Amino acid sequence: TNASMSLGEGKNKLVAGSTSTKTVATSKSIKLTDDGTDRFLVIGSKTSFSHFNQSTAGFIVGTDNGTTKFELVGNATNYLSFDGTNFDVKLSQGLELDATNLELSSAEASMILGEGKIILQGSSTSTIKVADKFIISSDGTDEFLAIGNKTSFTHFDQSTAGLIMGMDGSTAKYEVAGDASNYLSFTGTSLDIKAGTFDLDATSVII
């Protein structure tokens, strides 16, 4: 027989033998086990490394024949698993992380770095934004790079300060503007230049 001790009508049990265990609670218990080969802690429906399967609900951490392993499982689509070499994460119900200089949201399909200085947004309109003045954007119709006060082709107006270049629908456009009196604008078919002072120095000019 194994040397054992039970307290509280089996709610706290110690067993010493070829496999030694310390068990707390009788249902969904917490158990420490050492069989000379494997040493681990389990909680929930997991009872041994046979349940290291990314599906059985519960928690297991320890050494599986000398290999350190860790697994926390809600169900087969929500788990964290480390097999001693690889770390596998599956979170079908989403991931929200808010830390200093880093925010991740699977619900918003976004990542924010440097407390808002860099924003990556993946959705029907996907954008990369740097300090609110540098934008790369695609909404499936328009694709463009915008710098300065221009944020979309609504600012392709020969007056809003900044630069925008890209595809407005199927039309390639480019515009850089200082103000309404100083700009270079290409609409896809025509090039318009307006400047308070325009200097051109060339060996030959063909217009």
PDB file of C-alpha atoms in Angstrom:
ATOM      1  CA  THR A   1       0.000   0.000   0.000  1.00  0.00           C
ATOM      2  CA  ASN A   2       1.025   3.600  -0.578  1.00  0.00           C
ATOM      3  CA  ALA A   3       1.750   5.938   2.306  1.00  0.00           C
ATOM      4  CA  SER A   4      -1.102   8.434   2.200  1.00  0.00           C
ATOM      5  CA  MET A   5      -3.018  11.038   4.132  1.00  0.00           C
ATOM      6  CA  SER A   6      -6.489  12.421   3.488  1.00  0.00           C
ATOM      7  CA  LEU A   7      -8.016  15.535   5.034  1.00  0.00           C
ATOM      8  CA  GLY A   8     -11.505  17.005   4.873  1.00  0.00           C
ATOM      9  CA  GLU A   9     -13.240  13.883   3.535  1.00  0.00           C
ATOM     10  CA  GLY A  10     -10.842  13.583   0.594  1.00  0.00           C
ATOM     11  CA  LYS A  11     -10.691  17.268  -0.230  1.00  0.00           C
ATOM     12  CA  ASN A  12      -6.949  17.372   0.491  1.00  0.00           C
ATOM     13  CA  LYS A  13      -5.051  14.160  -0.249  1.00  0.00           C
ATOM     14  CA  LEU A  14      -1.352  13.215  -0.172  1.00  0.00           C
ATOM     15  CA  VAL A  15      -0.096   9.949  -1.657  1.00  0.00           C
ATOM     16  CA  ALA A  16       3.538   8.831  -1.551  1.00  0.00           C
ATOM     17  CA  GLY A  17       4.618   5.919  -3.755  1.00  0.00           C
ATOM     18  CA  SER A  18       6.074   5.166  -7.162  1.00  0.00           C
ATOM     19  CA  THR A  19       3.785   7.991  -8.256  1.00  0.00           C
ATOM     20  CA  SER A  20       3.468  10.636  -5.572  1.00  0.00           C
ATOM     21  CA  THR A  21       0.596  13.109  -5.682  1.00  0.00           C
ATOM     22  CA  LYS A  22      -0.835  16.027  -3.780  1.00  0.00           C
ATOM     23  CA  THR A  23      -4.499  16.642  -4.647  1.00  0.00           C
ATOM     24  CA  VAL A  24      -6.697  19.537  -3.575  1.00  0.00           C
ATOM     25  CA  ALA A  25     -10.487  19.200  -4.147  1.00  0.00           C
ATOM     26  CA  THR A  26     -12.308  16.222  -5.596  1.00  0.00           C
ATOM     27  CA  SER A  27     -13.835  17.843  -8.701  1.00  0.00           C
ATOM     28  CA  LYS A  28     -11.775  19.929 -11.149  1.00  0.00           C
ATOM     29  CA  SER A  29      -8.937  19.438  -8.718  1.00  0.00           C
ATOM     30  CA  ILE A  30      -5.464  20.893  -8.414  1.00  0.00           C
ATOM     31  CA  LYS A  31      -2.896  18.094  -8.472  1.00  0.00           C
ATOM     32  CA  LEU A  32       0.873  17.897  -8.115  1.00  0.00           C
ATOM     33  CA  THR A  33       2.375  14.679  -9.472  1.00  0.00           C
ATOM     34  CA  ASP A  34       5.841  13.070  -9.581  1.00  0.00           C
ATOM     35  CA  ASP A  35       6.243   9.567 -10.999  1.00  0.00           C
ATOM     36  CA  GLY A  36      10.021   9.692 -11.300  1.00  0.00           C
ATOM     37  CA  THR A  37       9.831  10.597 -14.995  1.00  0.00           C
ATOM     38  CA  ASP A  38       7.208  13.324 -15.246  1.00  0.00           C
ATOM     39  CA  ARG A  39       6.691  16.096 -12.727  1.00  0.00           C
ATOM     40  CA  PHE A  40       3.758  18.438 -13.198  1.00  0.00           C
ATOM     41  CA  LEU A  41       0.910  20.529 -11.836  1.00  0.00           C
ATOM     42  CA  VAL A  42      -2.550  20.130 -13.363  1.00  0.00           C
ATOM     43  CA  ILE A  43      -5.819  22.012 -12.894  1.00  0.00           C
ATOM     44  CA  GLY A  44      -9.228  21.325 -14.417  1.00  0.00           C
ATOM     45  CA  SER A  45      -9.934  18.416 -16.759  1.00  0.00           C
ATOM     46  CA  LYS A  46      -6.261  17.792 -17.514  1.00  0.00           C
ATOM     47  CA  THR A  47      -4.787  14.959 -15.425  1.00  0.00           C
ATOM     48  CA  SER A  48      -1.433  14.219 -17.110  1.00  0.00           C
ATOM     49  CA  PHE A  49       0.645  14.976 -20.215  1.00  0.00           C
ATOM     50  CA  SER A  50      -1.723  12.712 -22.150  1.00  0.00           C
ATOM     51  CA  HIS A  51      -3.958  15.800 -22.037  1.00  0.00           C
ATOM     52  CA  PHE A  52      -1.252  18.048 -23.495  1.00  0.00           C
ATOM     53  CA  ASN A  53      -3.355  18.269 -26.657  1.00  0.00           C
ATOM     54  CA  GLN A  54      -4.511  21.895 -27.137  1.00  0.00           C
ATOM     55  CA  SER A  55      -8.114  20.843 -26.536  1.00  0.00           C
ATOM     56  CA  THR A  56      -8.709  19.408 -23.035  1.00  0.00           C
ATOM     57  CA  ALA A  57      -9.807  22.303 -20.811  1.00  0.00           C
ATOM     58  CA  GLY A  58      -7.482  23.152 -17.957  1.00  0.00           C
ATOM     59  CA  PHE A  59      -3.889  23.931 -17.104  1.00  0.00           C
ATOM     60  CA  ILE A  60      -0.712  21.840 -17.019  1.00  0.00           C
ATOM     61  CA  VAL A  61       2.881  22.873 -16.352  1.00  0.00           C
ATOM     62  CA  GLY A  62       5.935  20.761 -15.613  1.00  0.00           C
ATOM     63  CA  THR A  63       8.512  18.447 -17.168  1.00  0.00           C
ATOM     64  CA  ASP A  64       7.430  15.688 -19.550  1.00  0.00           C
ATOM     65  CA  ASN A  65      10.333  13.226 -19.404  1.00  0.00           C
ATOM     66  CA  GLY A  66      12.731  16.132 -18.939  1.00  0.00           C
ATOM     67  CA  THR A  67      11.054  18.511 -21.415  1.00  0.00           C
ATOM     68  CA  THR A  68       9.530  21.615 -19.891  1.00  0.00           C
ATOM     69  CA  LYS A  69       5.970  22.140 -21.084  1.00  0.00           C
ATOM     70  CA  PHE A  70       3.134  24.534 -20.389  1.00  0.00           C
ATOM     71  CA  GLU A  71      -0.463  24.605 -21.602  1.00  0.00           C
ATOM     72  CA  LEU A  72      -3.558  26.635 -20.716  1.00  0.00           C
ATOM     73  CA  VAL A  73      -6.731  25.669 -22.594  1.00  0.00           C
ATOM     74  CA  GLY A  74     -10.288  26.973 -22.635  1.00  0.00           C
ATOM     75  CA  ASN A  75     -11.216  24.868 -25.645  1.00  0.00           C
ATOM     76  CA  ALA A  76      -9.742  23.706 -28.954  1.00  0.00           C
ATOM     77  CA  THR A  77      -9.913  27.226 -30.398  1.00  0.00           C
ATOM     78  CA  ASN A  78      -8.647  29.147 -27.372  1.00  0.00           C
ATOM     79  CA  TYR A  79      -5.330  28.118 -25.838  1.00  0.00           C
ATOM     80  CA  LEU A  80      -1.690  28.913 -25.022  1.00  0.00           C
ATOM     81  CA  SER A  81       0.711  26.002 -25.507  1.00  0.00           C
ATOM     82  CA  PHE A  82       4.499  25.651 -25.132  1.00  0.00           C
ATOM     83  CA  ASP A  83       5.937  22.226 -25.959  1.00  0.00           C
ATOM     84  CA  GLY A  84       9.520  22.961 -24.935  1.00  0.00           C
ATOM     85  CA  THR A  85      10.434  24.342 -28.352  1.00  0.00           C
ATOM     86  CA  ASN A  86       7.413  26.060 -29.890  1.00  0.00           C
ATOM     87  CA  PHE A  87       4.937  28.529 -28.419  1.00  0.00           C
ATOM     88  CA  ASP A  88       1.482  28.196 -29.989  1.00  0.00           C
ATOM     89  CA  VAL A  89      -1.374  30.629 -29.354  1.00  0.00           C
ATOM     90  CA  LYS A  90      -4.914  30.344 -30.692  1.00  0.00           C
ATOM     91  CA  LEU A  91      -7.535  32.843 -29.558  1.00  0.00           C
ATOM     92  CA  SER A  92     -10.694  32.659 -31.646  1.00  0.00           C
ATOM     93  CA  GLN A  93     -12.530  34.875 -29.179  1.00  0.00           C
ATOM     94  CA  GLY A  94      -9.997  37.674 -29.575  1.00  0.00           C
ATOM     95  CA  LEU A  95      -6.946  39.277 -28.043  1.00  0.00           C
ATOM     96  CA  GLU A  96      -6.816  42.667 -26.332  1.00  0.00           C
ATOM     97  CA  LEU A  97      -3.477  43.958 -25.065  1.00  0.00           C
ATOM     98  CA  ASP A  98      -2.855  47.389 -23.559  1.00  0.00           C
ATOM     99  CA  ALA A  99       0.705  48.021 -22.393  1.00  0.00           C
ATOM    100  CA  THR A 100       2.986  51.043 -22.317  1.00  0.00           C
ATOM    101  CA  ASN A 101       3.857  51.909 -25.936  1.00  0.00           C
ATOM    102  CA  LEU A 102       1.954  48.889 -27.308  1.00  0.00           C
ATOM    103  CA  GLU A 103      -1.741  48.188 -27.890  1.00  0.00           C
ATOM    104  CA  LEU A 104      -3.173  45.231 -29.805  1.00  0.00           C
ATOM    105  CA  SER A 105      -6.830  44.601 -30.607  1.00  0.00           C
ATOM    106  CA  SER A 106      -8.146  41.711 -32.639  1.00  0.00           C
ATOM    107  CA  ALA A 107     -11.659  43.190 -32.429  1.00  0.00           C
ATOM    108  CA  GLU A 108     -10.429  46.440 -33.991  1.00  0.00           C
ATOM    109  CA  ALA A 109      -7.828  44.683 -36.182  1.00  0.00           C
ATOM    110  CA  SER A 110      -5.291  47.246 -35.027  1.00  0.00           C
ATOM    111  CA  MET A 111      -1.883  47.787 -33.468  1.00  0.00           C
ATOM    112  CA  ILE A 112      -0.787  51.047 -31.853  1.00  0.00           C
ATOM    113  CA  LEU A 113       2.853  51.816 -31.055  1.00  0.00           C
ATOM    114  CA  GLY A 114       4.425  54.617 -29.054  1.00  0.00           C
ATOM    115  CA  GLU A 115       1.173  55.756 -27.441  1.00  0.00           C
ATOM    116  CA  GLY A 116      -0.480  56.607 -30.756  1.00  0.00           C
ATOM    117  CA  LYS A 117       2.557  57.710 -32.714  1.00  0.00           C
ATOM    118  CA  ILE A 118       2.247  54.758 -35.125  1.00  0.00           C
ATOM    119  CA  ILE A 119      -1.142  53.189 -35.894  1.00  0.00           C
ATOM    120  CA  LEU A 120      -1.686  50.114 -38.075  1.00  0.00           C
ATOM    121  CA  GLN A 121      -5.332  49.477 -38.933  1.00  0.00           C
ATOM    122  CA  GLY A 122      -6.545  46.482 -40.898  1.00  0.00           C
ATOM    123  CA  SER A 123     -10.235  46.606 -41.883  1.00  0.00           C
ATOM    124  CA  SER A 124     -12.361  47.608 -44.876  1.00  0.00           C
ATOM    125  CA  THR A 125     -10.069  50.644 -44.983  1.00  0.00           C
ATOM    126  CA  SER A 126      -6.530  49.604 -44.097  1.00  0.00           C
ATOM    127  CA  THR A 127      -4.101  52.297 -42.997  1.00  0.00           C
ATOM    128  CA  ILE A 128      -0.635  52.926 -41.634  1.00  0.00           C
ATOM    129  CA  LYS A 129      -0.488  56.260 -39.841  1.00  0.00           C
ATOM    130  CA  VAL A 130       2.626  57.912 -38.415  1.00  0.00           C
ATOM    131  CA  ALA A 131       2.136  60.896 -36.075  1.00  0.00           C
ATOM    132  CA  ASP A 132      -1.111  61.856 -37.896  1.00  0.00           C
ATOM    133  CA  LYS A 133       0.868  63.472 -40.734  1.00  0.00           C
ATOM    134  CA  PHE A 134       1.997  60.432 -42.746  1.00  0.00           C
ATOM    135  CA  ILE A 135      -0.678  58.055 -44.034  1.00  0.00           C
ATOM    136  CA  ILE A 136      -0.675  55.013 -46.298  1.00  0.00           C
ATOM    137  CA  SER A 137      -4.230  53.910 -47.014  1.00  0.00           C
ATOM    138  CA  SER A 138      -6.245  51.460 -49.104  1.00  0.00           C
ATOM    139  CA  ASP A 139     -10.002  50.969 -49.040  1.00  0.00           C
ATOM    140  CA  GLY A 140     -10.267  48.659 -52.035  1.00  0.00           C
ATOM    141  CA  THR A 141     -11.037  51.592 -54.331  1.00  0.00           C
ATOM    142  CA  ASP A 142      -8.422  54.239 -53.536  1.00  0.00           C
ATOM    143  CA  GLU A 143      -4.784  53.566 -52.663  1.00  0.00           C
ATOM    144  CA  PHE A 144      -2.576  56.471 -51.685  1.00  0.00           C
ATOM    145  CA  LEU A 145       0.232  58.001 -49.653  1.00  0.00           C
ATOM    146  CA  ALA A 146      -0.577  61.309 -47.948  1.00  0.00           C
ATOM    147  CA  ILE A 147       1.709  63.628 -45.997  1.00  0.00           C
ATOM    148  CA  GLY A 148       0.875  66.831 -44.143  1.00  0.00           C
ATOM    149  CA  ASN A 149      -2.702  68.120 -43.908  1.00  0.00           C
ATOM    150  CA  LYS A 150      -3.908  65.995 -46.808  1.00  0.00           C
ATOM    151  CA  THR A 151      -5.614  62.803 -45.587  1.00  0.00           C
ATOM    152  CA  SER A 152      -7.521  61.587 -48.678  1.00  0.00           C
ATOM    153  CA  PHE A 153      -8.389  62.546 -52.247  1.00  0.00           C
ATOM    154  CA  THR A 154     -10.974  64.983 -50.835  1.00  0.00           C
ATOM    155  CA  HIS A 155      -7.868  67.122 -50.242  1.00  0.00           C
ATOM    156  CA  PHE A 156      -6.799  66.871 -53.889  1.00  0.00           C
ATOM    157  CA  ASP A 157      -7.833  70.508 -54.195  1.00  0.00           C
ATOM    158  CA  GLN A 158      -4.718  72.559 -55.082  1.00  0.00           C
ATOM    159  CA  SER A 159      -4.857  74.292 -51.712  1.00  0.00           C
ATOM    160  CA  THR A 160      -4.585  71.947 -48.701  1.00  0.00           C
ATOM    161  CA  ALA A 161      -0.932  71.894 -47.665  1.00  0.00           C
ATOM    162  CA  GLY A 162       0.823  68.567 -48.090  1.00  0.00           C
ATOM    163  CA  LEU A 163       1.410  65.793 -50.558  1.00  0.00           C
ATOM    164  CA  ILE A 164      -0.834  63.053 -51.895  1.00  0.00           C
ATOM    165  CA  MET A 165      -0.050  60.473 -54.564  1.00  0.00           C
ATOM    166  CA  GLY A 166      -1.733  57.253 -55.602  1.00  0.00           C
ATOM    167  CA  MET A 167      -4.771  55.829 -57.320  1.00  0.00           C
ATOM    168  CA  ASP A 168      -8.083  57.656 -57.052  1.00  0.00           C
ATOM    169  CA  GLY A 169     -10.238  54.809 -58.276  1.00  0.00           C
ATOM    170  CA  SER A 170      -8.406  53.864 -61.482  1.00  0.00           C
ATOM    171  CA  THR A 171      -6.862  57.312 -62.005  1.00  0.00           C
ATOM    172  CA  ALA A 172      -3.254  57.979 -61.035  1.00  0.00           C
ATOM    173  CA  LYS A 173      -2.920  61.352 -59.299  1.00  0.00           C
ATOM    174  CA  TYR A 174      -0.179  63.391 -57.648  1.00  0.00           C
ATOM    175  CA  GLU A 175      -0.288  66.694 -55.838  1.00  0.00           C
ATOM    176  CA  VAL A 176       2.067  68.681 -53.634  1.00  0.00           C
ATOM    177  CA  ALA A 177       0.796  72.004 -52.298  1.00  0.00           C
ATOM    178  CA  GLY A 178       2.098  74.741 -50.054  1.00  0.00           C
ATOM    179  CA  ASP A 179      -1.105  76.748 -50.343  1.00  0.00           C
ATOM    180  CA  ALA A 180      -3.636  77.785 -52.973  1.00  0.00           C
ATOM    181  CA  SER A 181      -0.985  79.916 -54.711  1.00  0.00           C
ATOM    182  CA  ASN A 182       1.823  77.361 -54.732  1.00  0.00           C
ATOM    183  CA  TYR A 183       1.248  73.816 -55.951  1.00  0.00           C
ATOM    184  CA  LEU A 184       2.031  71.125 -58.496  1.00  0.00           C
ATOM    185  CA  SER A 185      -0.947  68.995 -59.421  1.00  0.00           C
ATOM    186  CA  PHE A 186      -1.321  66.074 -61.843  1.00  0.00           C
ATOM    187  CA  THR A 187      -4.918  64.913 -62.336  1.00  0.00           C
ATOM    188  CA  GLY A 188      -4.130  61.866 -64.440  1.00  0.00           C
ATOM    189  CA  THR A 189      -4.520  63.750 -67.684  1.00  0.00           C
ATOM    190  CA  SER A 190      -3.186  67.270 -67.015  1.00  0.00           C
ATOM    191  CA  LEU A 191      -0.344  68.867 -65.073  1.00  0.00           C
ATOM    192  CA  ASP A 192      -1.045  72.185 -63.357  1.00  0.00           C
ATOM    193  CA  ILE A 193       1.696  74.274 -61.742  1.00  0.00           C
ATOM    194  CA  LYS A 194       1.186  77.508 -59.833  1.00  0.00           C
ATOM    195  CA  ALA A 195       3.947  79.318 -57.954  1.00  0.00           C
ATOM    196  CA  GLY A 196       4.746  82.768 -56.679  1.00  0.00           C
ATOM    197  CA  THR A 197       8.201  82.316 -58.179  1.00  0.00           C
ATOM    198  CA  PHE A 198       9.095  79.718 -60.807  1.00  0.00           C
ATOM    199  CA  ASP A 199      12.744  79.208 -61.775  1.00  0.00           C
ATOM    200  CA  LEU A 200      13.793  76.870 -64.573  1.00  0.00           C
ATOM    201  CA  ASP A 201      17.418  76.509 -65.645  1.00  0.00           C
ATOM    202  CA  ALA A 202      18.071  74.097 -68.487  1.00  0.00           C
ATOM    203  CA  THR A 203      20.300  73.769 -71.542  1.00  0.00           C
ATOM    204  CA  SER A 204      17.233  73.320 -73.720  1.00  0.00           C
ATOM    205  CA  VAL A 205      13.485  73.448 -73.055  1.00  0.00           C
ATOM    206  CA  ILE A 206      10.868  71.776 -75.244  1.00  0.00           C
ATOM    207  CA  ILE A 207       7.226  72.652 -74.597  1.00  0.00           C
TER     208      ILE A 207
END
